[in-house]
mmCIF file of C-alpha atoms in Angstrom:
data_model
loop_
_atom_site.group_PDB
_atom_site.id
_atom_site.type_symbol
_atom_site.label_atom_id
_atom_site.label_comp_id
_atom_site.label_asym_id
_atom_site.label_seq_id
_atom_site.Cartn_x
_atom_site.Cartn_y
_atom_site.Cartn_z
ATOM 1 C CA UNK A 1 41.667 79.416 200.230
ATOM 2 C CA UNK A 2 41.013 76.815 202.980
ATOM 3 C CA UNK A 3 43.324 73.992 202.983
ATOM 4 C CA UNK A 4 41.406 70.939 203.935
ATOM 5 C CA UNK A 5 43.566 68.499 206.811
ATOM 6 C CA UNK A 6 44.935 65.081 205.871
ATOM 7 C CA UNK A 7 44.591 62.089 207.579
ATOM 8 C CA UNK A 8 47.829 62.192 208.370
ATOM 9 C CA UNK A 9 47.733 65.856 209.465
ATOM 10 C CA UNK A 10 44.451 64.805 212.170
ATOM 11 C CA UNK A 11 46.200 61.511 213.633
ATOM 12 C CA UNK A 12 49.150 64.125 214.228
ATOM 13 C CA UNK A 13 46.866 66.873 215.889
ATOM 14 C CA UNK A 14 45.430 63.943 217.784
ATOM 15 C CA UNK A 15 48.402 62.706 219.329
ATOM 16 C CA UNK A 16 49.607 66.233 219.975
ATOM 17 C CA UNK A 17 46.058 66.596 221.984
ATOM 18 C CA UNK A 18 47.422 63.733 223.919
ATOM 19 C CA UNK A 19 45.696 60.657 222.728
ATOM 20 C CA UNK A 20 48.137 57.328 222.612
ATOM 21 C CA UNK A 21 49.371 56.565 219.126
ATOM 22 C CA UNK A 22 46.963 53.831 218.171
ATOM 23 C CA UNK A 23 43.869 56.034 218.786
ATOM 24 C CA UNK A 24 45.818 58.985 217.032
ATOM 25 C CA UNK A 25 45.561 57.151 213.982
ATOM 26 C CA UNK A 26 42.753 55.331 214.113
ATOM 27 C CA UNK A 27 40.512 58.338 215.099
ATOM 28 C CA UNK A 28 41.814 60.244 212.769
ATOM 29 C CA UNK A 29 39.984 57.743 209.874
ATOM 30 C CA UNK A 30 36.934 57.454 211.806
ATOM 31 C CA UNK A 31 35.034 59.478 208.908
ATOM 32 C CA UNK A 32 36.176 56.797 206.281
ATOM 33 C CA UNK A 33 35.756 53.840 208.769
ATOM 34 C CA UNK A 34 31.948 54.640 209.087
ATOM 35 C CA UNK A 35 32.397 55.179 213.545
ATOM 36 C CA UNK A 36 32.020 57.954 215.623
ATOM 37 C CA UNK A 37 35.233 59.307 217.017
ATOM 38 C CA UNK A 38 34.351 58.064 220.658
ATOM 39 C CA UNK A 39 33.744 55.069 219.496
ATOM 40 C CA UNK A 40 37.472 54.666 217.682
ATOM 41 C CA UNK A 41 38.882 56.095 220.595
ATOM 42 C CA UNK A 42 37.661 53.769 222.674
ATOM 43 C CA UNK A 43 38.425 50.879 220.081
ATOM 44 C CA UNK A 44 41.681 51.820 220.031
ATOM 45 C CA UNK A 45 42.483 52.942 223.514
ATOM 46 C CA UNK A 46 44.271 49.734 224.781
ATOM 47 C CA UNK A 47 47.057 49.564 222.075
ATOM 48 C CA UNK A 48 48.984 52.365 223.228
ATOM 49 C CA UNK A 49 52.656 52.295 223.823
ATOM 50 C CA UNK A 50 53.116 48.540 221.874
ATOM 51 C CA UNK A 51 49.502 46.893 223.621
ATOM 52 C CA UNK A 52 49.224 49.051 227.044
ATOM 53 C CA UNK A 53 53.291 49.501 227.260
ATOM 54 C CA UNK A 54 53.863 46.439 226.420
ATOM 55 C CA UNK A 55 56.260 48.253 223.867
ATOM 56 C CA UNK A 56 55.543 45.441 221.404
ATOM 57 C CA UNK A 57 54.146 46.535 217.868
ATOM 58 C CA UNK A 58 54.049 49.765 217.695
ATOM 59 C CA UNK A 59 50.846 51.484 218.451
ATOM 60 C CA UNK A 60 50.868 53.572 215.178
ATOM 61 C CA UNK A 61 51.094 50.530 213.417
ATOM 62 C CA UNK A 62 48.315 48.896 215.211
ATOM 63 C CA UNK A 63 45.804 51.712 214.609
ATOM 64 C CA UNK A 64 47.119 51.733 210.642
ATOM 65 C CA UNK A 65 46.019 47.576 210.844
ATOM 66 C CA UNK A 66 42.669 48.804 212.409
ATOM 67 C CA UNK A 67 42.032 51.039 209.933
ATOM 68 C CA UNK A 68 42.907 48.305 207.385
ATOM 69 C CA UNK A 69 40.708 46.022 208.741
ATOM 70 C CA UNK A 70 37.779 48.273 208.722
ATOM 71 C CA UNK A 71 38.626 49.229 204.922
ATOM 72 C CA UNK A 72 39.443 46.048 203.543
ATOM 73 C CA UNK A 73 38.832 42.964 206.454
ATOM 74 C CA UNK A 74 37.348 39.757 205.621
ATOM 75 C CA UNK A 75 34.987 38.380 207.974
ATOM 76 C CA UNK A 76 33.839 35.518 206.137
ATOM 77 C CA UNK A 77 36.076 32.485 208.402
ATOM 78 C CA UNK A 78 35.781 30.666 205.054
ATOM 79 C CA UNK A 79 36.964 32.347 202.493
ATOM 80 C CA UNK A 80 40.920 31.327 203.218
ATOM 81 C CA UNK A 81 41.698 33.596 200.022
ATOM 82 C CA UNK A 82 40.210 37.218 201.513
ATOM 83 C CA UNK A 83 41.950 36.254 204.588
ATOM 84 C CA UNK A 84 45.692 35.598 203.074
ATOM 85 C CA UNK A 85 44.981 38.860 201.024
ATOM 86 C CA UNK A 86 44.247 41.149 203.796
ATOM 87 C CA UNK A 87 47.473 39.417 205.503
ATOM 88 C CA UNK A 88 49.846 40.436 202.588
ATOM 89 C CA UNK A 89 47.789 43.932 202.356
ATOM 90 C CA UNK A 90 49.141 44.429 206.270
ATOM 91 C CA UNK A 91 52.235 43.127 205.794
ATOM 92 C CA UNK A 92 52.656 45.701 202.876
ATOM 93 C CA UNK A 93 51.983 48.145 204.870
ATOM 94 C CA UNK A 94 54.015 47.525 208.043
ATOM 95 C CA UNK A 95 57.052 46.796 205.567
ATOM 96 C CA UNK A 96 56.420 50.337 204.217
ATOM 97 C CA UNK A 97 56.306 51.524 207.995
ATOM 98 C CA UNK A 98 59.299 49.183 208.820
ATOM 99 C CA UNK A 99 61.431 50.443 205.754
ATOM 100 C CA UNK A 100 61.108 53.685 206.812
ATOM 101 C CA UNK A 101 61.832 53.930 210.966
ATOM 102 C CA UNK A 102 63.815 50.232 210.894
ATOM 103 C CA UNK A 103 61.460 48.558 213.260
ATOM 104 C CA UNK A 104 57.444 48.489 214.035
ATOM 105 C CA UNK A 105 58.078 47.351 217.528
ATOM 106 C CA UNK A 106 57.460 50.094 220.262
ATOM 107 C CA UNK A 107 60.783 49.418 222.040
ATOM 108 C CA UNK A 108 62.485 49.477 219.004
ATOM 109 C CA UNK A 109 61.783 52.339 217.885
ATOM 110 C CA UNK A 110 62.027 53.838 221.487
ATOM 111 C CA UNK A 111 65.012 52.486 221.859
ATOM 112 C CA UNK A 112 66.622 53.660 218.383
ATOM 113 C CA UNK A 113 66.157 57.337 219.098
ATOM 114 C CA UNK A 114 67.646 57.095 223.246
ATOM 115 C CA UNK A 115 64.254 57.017 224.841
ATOM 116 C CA UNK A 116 63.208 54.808 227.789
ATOM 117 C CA UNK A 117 61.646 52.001 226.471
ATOM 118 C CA UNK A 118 60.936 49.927 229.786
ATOM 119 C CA UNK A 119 57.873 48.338 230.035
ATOM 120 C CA UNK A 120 54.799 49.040 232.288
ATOM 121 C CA UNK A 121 54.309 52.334 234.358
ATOM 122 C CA UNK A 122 52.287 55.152 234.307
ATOM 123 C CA UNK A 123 52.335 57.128 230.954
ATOM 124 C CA UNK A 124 54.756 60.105 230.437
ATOM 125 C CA UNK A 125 52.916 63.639 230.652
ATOM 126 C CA UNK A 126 52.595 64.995 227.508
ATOM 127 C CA UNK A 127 54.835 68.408 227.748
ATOM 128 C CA UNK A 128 56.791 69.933 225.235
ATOM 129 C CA UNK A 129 59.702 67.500 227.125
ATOM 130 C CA UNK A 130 57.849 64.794 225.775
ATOM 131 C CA UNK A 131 56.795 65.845 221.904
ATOM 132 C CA UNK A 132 60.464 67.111 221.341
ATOM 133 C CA UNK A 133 62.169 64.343 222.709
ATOM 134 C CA UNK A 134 60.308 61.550 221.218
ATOM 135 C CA UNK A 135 59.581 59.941 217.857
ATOM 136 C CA UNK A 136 56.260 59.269 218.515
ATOM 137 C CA UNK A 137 54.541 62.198 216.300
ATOM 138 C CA UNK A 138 56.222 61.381 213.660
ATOM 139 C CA UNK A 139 55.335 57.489 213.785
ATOM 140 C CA UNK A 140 51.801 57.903 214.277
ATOM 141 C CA UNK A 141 52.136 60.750 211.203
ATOM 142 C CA UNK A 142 53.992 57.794 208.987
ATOM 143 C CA UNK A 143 51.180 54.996 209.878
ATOM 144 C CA UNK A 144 48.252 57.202 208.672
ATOM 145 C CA UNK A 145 50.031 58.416 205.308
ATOM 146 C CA UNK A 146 50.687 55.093 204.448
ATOM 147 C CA UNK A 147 46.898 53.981 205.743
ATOM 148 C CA UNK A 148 45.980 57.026 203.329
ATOM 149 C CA UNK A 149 47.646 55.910 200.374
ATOM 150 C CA UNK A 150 47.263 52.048 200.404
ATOM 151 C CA UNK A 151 43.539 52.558 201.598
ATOM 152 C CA UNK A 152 41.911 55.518 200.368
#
């Protein structure tokens, strides 16, 4: 008996691969979000490491919003009710994400489990160094199971 992948189990695989966080999660929902997976990688390339190592919000979290707004956006700029609902729906979900790692900021987070979170710089190769020694799996694991169960 086959065991079919969750989301959650794909944005992993994905990050593993060595895609950033953001696109780890966001790629992973490409089926439900109606894009090929170029196309969300590419969407979601520049949010990496908190917005290009910016290590502001974290760039699970920003690929769980993407999703979100594909699934649930308003684009109607007058309709102020769609737009405060899809607010609260993100907030929800990034005090979900929040509740369980403390922060949703990159440095944070970074920061919380004795990693480097300086700004800037060229990306860390992804070795086994890397996947044991940071959180980051885990995150972008988190921001699609909660993206799978408020969305889907």
């Amino acid at each position: 008996m086959e065991t079919k992948m969750t989301h959650a189990d794909m944005a992993e695989a994905l990050f593993r691969e060595g895609y950033n966080c953001a696109q780890s999660v966001f790629a992973a929902f490409s089926d439900v979000c109606g894009m090929d997976k170029e196309t969300a990688l590419r969407l979601s390339s520049s949010f990496g490491g908190g917005l290009g190592r910016l290590r502001e919000v974290c760039g699970a979290v920003s690929g769980m919003a993407m999703v979100a707004g594909v699934l649930r956006g308003y684009s109607d700029p007058n309709d102020p009710e769609a737009k405060a609902a899809h607010y609260a729906l993100i907030r929800e979900m990034a005090d979900r994400f929040r509740a369980e790692t403390g922060s949703i900021i990159c440095r944070e987070l970074l920061e919380q489990s004795g990693n480097d979170a300086s700004a800037g710089g060229t990306p860390s190769p992804r070795d086994e160094h890397f996947h044991h020694s940071r959180p980051c799996a885990g995150f972008v694991r988190l921001a699609a199971s909660i993206a799978e169960d408020m969305l889907l």
